[in-house]
mmCIF file of C-alpha atoms and ligand atoms in Angstrom:
data_model
loop_
_atom_site.group_PDB
_atom_site.id
_atom_site.type_symbol
_atom_site.label_atom_id
_atom_site.label_comp_id
_atom_site.label_asym_id
_atom_site.label_seq_id
_atom_site.Cartn_x
_atom_site.Cartn_y
_atom_site.Cartn_z
ATOM 1 C CA UNK A 1 -65.269 -185.105 -27.982
ATOM 2 C CA UNK A 2 -63.564 -186.889 -30.461
ATOM 3 C CA UNK A 3 -62.211 -182.976 -31.505
ATOM 4 C CA UNK A 4 -60.683 -182.463 -27.770
ATOM 5 C CA UNK A 5 -59.268 -186.134 -27.927
ATOM 6 C CA UNK A 6 -57.640 -185.168 -31.172
ATOM 7 C CA UNK A 7 -56.597 -182.191 -29.467
ATOM 8 C CA UNK A 8 -54.839 -183.018 -26.735
ATOM 9 C CA UNK A 9 -53.273 -185.979 -29.021
ATOM 10 C CA UNK A 10 -51.585 -183.232 -30.803
ATOM 11 C CA UNK A 11 -50.411 -181.655 -27.463
ATOM 12 C CA UNK A 12 -48.629 -184.925 -26.127
ATOM 13 C CA UNK A 13 -46.972 -185.447 -29.941
ATOM 14 C CA UNK A 14 -45.903 -181.539 -29.778
ATOM 15 C CA UNK A 15 -44.419 -182.250 -25.937
ATOM 16 C CA UNK A 16 -43.458 -184.980 -26.558
ATOM 17 C CA UNK A 17 -41.241 -183.558 -29.804
ATOM 18 C CA UNK A 18 -40.064 -180.088 -27.691
ATOM 19 C CA UNK A 19 -38.724 -182.421 -25.128
ATOM 20 C CA UNK A 20 -36.831 -184.748 -27.581
ATOM 21 C CA UNK A 21 -35.336 -181.592 -29.247
ATOM 22 C CA UNK A 22 -34.609 -180.521 -25.923
ATOM 23 C CA UNK A 23 -32.472 -183.409 -24.595
ATOM 24 C CA UNK A 24 -30.429 -182.606 -28.155
ATOM 25 C CA UNK A 25 -30.160 -179.592 -27.137
ATOM 26 C CA UNK A 26 -28.896 -180.329 -23.758
ATOM 27 C CA UNK A 27 -26.597 -182.985 -25.295
ATOM 28 C CA UNK A 28 -25.050 -180.209 -27.552
ATOM 29 C CA UNK A 29 -24.377 -178.008 -24.413
ATOM 30 C CA UNK A 30 -22.802 -181.165 -22.768
ATOM 31 C CA UNK A 31 -20.420 -181.492 -25.422
ATOM 32 C CA UNK A 32 -16.972 -181.466 -24.996
ATOM 33 C CA UNK A 33 -15.969 -178.592 -27.332
ATOM 34 C CA UNK A 34 -19.475 -176.289 -25.853
ATOM 35 C CA UNK A 35 -17.945 -176.747 -22.352
ATOM 36 C CA UNK A 36 -14.691 -175.130 -23.072
ATOM 37 C CA UNK A 37 -15.934 -172.366 -25.203
ATOM 38 C CA UNK A 38 -18.423 -171.627 -22.428
ATOM 39 C CA UNK A 39 -15.358 -172.000 -19.994
ATOM 40 C CA UNK A 40 -12.144 -170.275 -21.688
ATOM 41 C CA UNK A 41 -10.870 -167.172 -20.462
ATOM 42 C CA UNK A 42 -11.913 -163.723 -21.671
ATOM 43 C CA UNK A 43 -9.243 -162.516 -23.696
ATOM 44 C CA UNK A 44 -5.484 -162.987 -23.196
ATOM 45 C CA UNK A 45 -3.726 -163.345 -19.907
ATOM 46 C CA UNK A 46 -0.530 -161.995 -18.737
ATOM 47 C CA UNK A 47 0.351 -164.778 -16.530
ATOM 48 C CA UNK A 48 3.302 -164.450 -14.166
ATOM 49 C CA UNK A 49 5.592 -166.718 -16.344
ATOM 50 C CA UNK A 50 5.684 -163.989 -19.395
ATOM 51 C CA UNK A 51 7.016 -161.360 -16.932
ATOM 52 C CA UNK A 52 10.017 -163.562 -15.990
ATOM 53 C CA UNK A 53 12.755 -161.463 -16.254
ATOM 54 C CA UNK A 54 11.014 -158.158 -17.665
ATOM 55 C CA UNK A 55 8.819 -157.402 -14.514
ATOM 56 C CA UNK A 56 10.596 -159.274 -11.020
ATOM 57 C CA UNK A 57 10.124 -155.778 -9.133
ATOM 58 C CA UNK A 58 6.202 -155.883 -9.659
ATOM 59 C CA UNK A 59 5.399 -159.127 -7.622
ATOM 60 C CA UNK A 60 7.587 -157.641 -4.951
ATOM 61 C CA UNK A 61 5.840 -154.717 -4.507
ATOM 62 C CA UNK A 62 2.699 -155.951 -3.871
ATOM 63 C CA UNK A 63 2.822 -155.765 0.052
ATOM 64 C CA UNK A 64 -0.295 -153.643 1.568
ATOM 65 C CA UNK A 65 0.900 -150.132 2.760
ATOM 66 C CA UNK A 66 -0.880 -148.064 5.331
ATOM 67 C CA UNK A 67 -1.587 -145.463 3.004
ATOM 68 C CA UNK A 68 -1.677 -144.454 -0.633
ATOM 69 C CA UNK A 69 1.810 -144.428 -2.187
ATOM 70 C CA UNK A 70 3.246 -141.599 -3.575
ATOM 71 C CA UNK A 71 4.157 -141.957 -7.102
ATOM 72 C CA UNK A 72 7.537 -142.407 -7.395
ATOM 73 C CA UNK A 73 7.354 -145.019 -4.953
ATOM 74 C CA UNK A 74 4.705 -147.361 -6.866
ATOM 75 C CA UNK A 75 6.550 -146.392 -10.482
ATOM 76 C CA UNK A 76 9.452 -147.472 -8.954
ATOM 77 C CA UNK A 77 8.037 -150.713 -7.739
ATOM 78 C CA UNK A 78 5.507 -151.810 -10.467
ATOM 79 C CA UNK A 79 5.883 -149.158 -13.530
ATOM 80 C CA UNK A 80 9.858 -148.983 -13.650
ATOM 81 C CA UNK A 81 10.868 -151.973 -15.383
ATOM 82 C CA UNK A 82 8.443 -151.739 -18.336
ATOM 83 C CA UNK A 83 8.213 -147.692 -18.457
ATOM 84 C CA UNK A 84 12.028 -147.157 -17.555
ATOM 85 C CA UNK A 85 13.425 -149.129 -20.375
ATOM 86 C CA UNK A 86 10.795 -149.145 -22.751
ATOM 87 C CA UNK A 87 10.714 -152.997 -22.202
ATOM 88 C CA UNK A 88 7.797 -154.577 -24.254
ATOM 89 C CA UNK A 89 6.796 -151.206 -26.036
ATOM 90 C CA UNK A 90 5.938 -149.263 -22.487
ATOM 91 C CA UNK A 91 6.408 -145.423 -23.327
ATOM 92 C CA UNK A 92 9.272 -144.411 -20.977
ATOM 93 C CA UNK A 93 8.823 -141.688 -18.356
ATOM 94 C CA UNK A 94 9.904 -138.518 -19.409
ATOM 95 C CA UNK A 95 9.766 -139.015 -23.193
ATOM 96 C CA UNK A 96 8.002 -136.542 -24.339
ATOM 97 C CA UNK A 97 7.388 -137.737 -27.674
ATOM 98 C CA UNK A 98 5.799 -141.425 -26.441
ATOM 99 C CA UNK A 99 3.181 -139.952 -23.628
ATOM 100 C CA UNK A 100 2.247 -136.362 -25.734
ATOM 101 C CA UNK A 101 -0.405 -138.714 -28.009
ATOM 102 C CA UNK A 102 -1.482 -140.605 -25.321
ATOM 103 C CA UNK A 103 -1.795 -137.756 -22.933
ATOM 104 C CA UNK A 104 -4.009 -136.158 -25.940
ATOM 105 C CA UNK A 105 -6.479 -139.105 -24.743
ATOM 106 C CA UNK A 106 -7.338 -137.274 -21.728
ATOM 107 C CA UNK A 107 -5.936 -138.257 -18.107
ATOM 108 C CA UNK A 108 -9.500 -140.506 -17.841
ATOM 109 C CA UNK A 109 -8.386 -142.849 -20.346
ATOM 110 C CA UNK A 110 -4.822 -143.053 -19.241
ATOM 111 C CA UNK A 111 -6.288 -144.011 -16.206
ATOM 112 C CA UNK A 112 -9.032 -146.883 -17.306
ATOM 113 C CA UNK A 113 -5.768 -147.794 -19.168
ATOM 114 C CA UNK A 114 -3.753 -148.630 -16.628
ATOM 115 C CA UNK A 115 -5.691 -149.723 -14.251
ATOM 116 C CA UNK A 116 -7.638 -152.140 -16.237
ATOM 117 C CA UNK A 117 -4.923 -153.036 -18.617
ATOM 118 C CA UNK A 118 -4.897 -152.424 -22.316
ATOM 119 C CA UNK A 119 -3.162 -153.844 -25.752
ATOM 120 C CA UNK A 120 -2.366 -151.172 -27.992
ATOM 121 C CA UNK A 121 -0.177 -150.701 -30.917
ATOM 122 C CA UNK A 122 3.176 -150.852 -29.241
ATOM 123 C CA UNK A 123 2.351 -153.631 -26.863
ATOM 124 C CA UNK A 124 0.478 -154.749 -23.793
ATOM 125 C CA UNK A 125 -0.434 -153.120 -20.709
ATOM 126 C CA UNK A 126 -0.942 -155.730 -17.855
ATOM 127 C CA UNK A 127 -4.260 -154.118 -15.276
ATOM 128 C CA UNK A 128 -2.219 -152.261 -13.014
ATOM 129 C CA UNK A 129 1.037 -152.930 -14.794
ATOM 130 C CA UNK A 130 0.790 -155.896 -12.473
ATOM 131 C CA UNK A 131 0.671 -154.645 -8.415
ATOM 132 C CA UNK A 132 -3.145 -156.240 -7.418
ATOM 133 C CA UNK A 133 -2.309 -154.696 -4.384
ATOM 134 C CA UNK A 134 -2.538 -150.968 -5.766
ATOM 135 C CA UNK A 135 -5.167 -148.930 -5.510
ATOM 136 C CA UNK A 136 -6.254 -146.926 -7.942
ATOM 137 C CA UNK A 137 -5.227 -143.694 -6.440
ATOM 138 C CA UNK A 138 -1.819 -145.248 -6.482
ATOM 139 C CA UNK A 139 -1.753 -145.840 -9.775
ATOM 140 C CA UNK A 140 -3.054 -142.052 -10.470
ATOM 141 C CA UNK A 141 0.152 -140.944 -8.817
ATOM 142 C CA UNK A 142 2.494 -143.573 -10.706
ATOM 143 C CA UNK A 143 0.740 -142.166 -13.894
ATOM 144 C CA UNK A 144 1.662 -138.403 -12.672
ATOM 145 C CA UNK A 145 5.292 -139.082 -12.083
ATOM 146 C CA UNK A 146 5.737 -140.432 -15.274
ATOM 147 C CA UNK A 147 4.161 -137.928 -17.551
ATOM 148 C CA UNK A 148 4.053 -134.761 -15.560
ATOM 149 C CA UNK A 149 7.723 -133.751 -16.058
ATOM 150 C CA UNK A 150 7.737 -133.905 -19.833
HETATM 151 C C1 LIG B 201 4.816 -155.902 -17.922
HETATM 152 C C2 LIG B 201 5.256 -154.322 -18.807
HETATM 153 C C3 LIG B 201 4.814 -153.372 -18.010
HETATM 154 C C4 LIG B 201 4.321 -152.476 -16.687
HETATM 155 C C5 LIG B 201 5.097 -153.371 -15.430
HETATM 156 C C6 LIG B 201 3.884 -151.834 -16.720
HETATM 157 N N1 LIG B 201 3.416 -151.153 -17.941
HETATM 158 FE FE1 LIG B 201 2.424 -149.411 -18.618
HETATM 159 N N2 LIG B 201 2.351 -150.366 -20.547
HETATM 160 C C7 LIG B 201 3.156 -151.151 -21.028
HETATM 161 C C8 LIG B 201 2.933 -150.999 -22.366
HETATM 162 C C9 LIG B 201 3.525 -152.298 -23.655
HETATM 163 C C10 LIG B 201 2.450 -149.916 -22.425
HETATM 164 C C11 LIG B 201 2.181 -149.616 -24.237
HETATM 165 C C12 LIG B 201 0.684 -150.123 -24.900
HETATM 166 C C13 LIG B 201 0.419 -149.784 -26.210
HETATM 167 O O1 LIG B 201 0.009 -148.581 -26.345
HETATM 168 O O2 LIG B 201 0.547 -150.564 -27.074
HETATM 169 C C14 LIG B 201 2.207 -149.175 -21.485
HETATM 170 C C15 LIG B 201 0.940 -147.860 -21.418
HETATM 171 C C16 LIG B 201 0.784 -147.316 -20.213
HETATM 172 C C17 LIG B 201 0.428 -146.165 -20.177
HETATM 173 C C18 LIG B 201 -0.522 -145.528 -21.344
HETATM 174 C C19 LIG B 201 -1.443 -145.917 -21.404
HETATM 175 C C20 LIG B 201 -2.622 -145.234 -22.903
HETATM 176 O O3 LIG B 201 -3.792 -144.926 -22.983
HETATM 177 O O4 LIG B 201 -1.921 -144.736 -23.730
HETATM 178 C C21 LIG B 201 -0.300 -146.023 -19.178
HETATM 179 C C22 LIG B 201 -0.916 -144.776 -18.370
HETATM 180 C C23 LIG B 201 0.482 -146.908 -17.924
HETATM 181 N N3 LIG B 201 1.225 -147.591 -18.784
HETATM 182 C C24 LIG B 201 1.064 -146.806 -16.499
HETATM 183 C C25 LIG B 201 1.428 -147.951 -16.137
HETATM 184 C C26 LIG B 201 1.920 -147.715 -14.871
HETATM 185 C C27 LIG B 201 1.170 -146.674 -13.373
HETATM 186 C C28 LIG B 201 2.393 -148.988 -14.184
HETATM 187 C C29 LIG B 201 2.730 -149.230 -13.399
HETATM 188 C C30 LIG B 201 1.654 -149.385 -12.217
HETATM 189 C C31 LIG B 201 2.716 -149.840 -15.479
HETATM 190 N N4 LIG B 201 1.940 -149.086 -16.274
HETATM 191 C C32 LIG B 201 3.532 -150.859 -15.198
HETATM 192 C C33 LIG B 201 3.720 -152.131 -20.367
HETATM 193 C C34 LIG B 201 3.987 -152.085 -18.956
#
């Protein structure tokens, strides 16, 4: 009997310690630093402000179209601002030297980088060139328009 009592005493003590440390843990979790760490955005975000003056056309071109737009239309609406001038380090349309090593990665990589966005050595390619309304197919068309006639 006394052994049992001792055991249950130990058990209660154990639970008390566990819940105490649980409370301490929870308090840590709720510290402003911990919360800020948890809710911070993943990666750096390219805001509309960053694009001011660089890509005014990109935001204007986000109206939904009935069918997939051809590469030239998408390019002129969403990609032109950077890829025609080389703004922000973008490889220029038709610039063979700039595109050849990129094309060598394979179309799937170009497509992935254009759709998801990526930061390379030259600069930062925003997801879909900021054209949120552009479908995957339209982005593909625009890539072809930029790289097919080198
Ligand atoms: C705000 C400027 C900007 C806009 C708008 C933009 N791009 Fe880019 N893009 C870049 C930059 C900068 C790079 C080069 C990044 C690097 O390699 O460091 C790039 C690279 C690329 C690449 C090469 C990816 C690779 O793997 O080398 C493709 C493909 C591409 N852009 C497609 C597009 C398409 C399609 C659009 C329009 C829908 C578009 N971009 C609009 C800035 C832009």
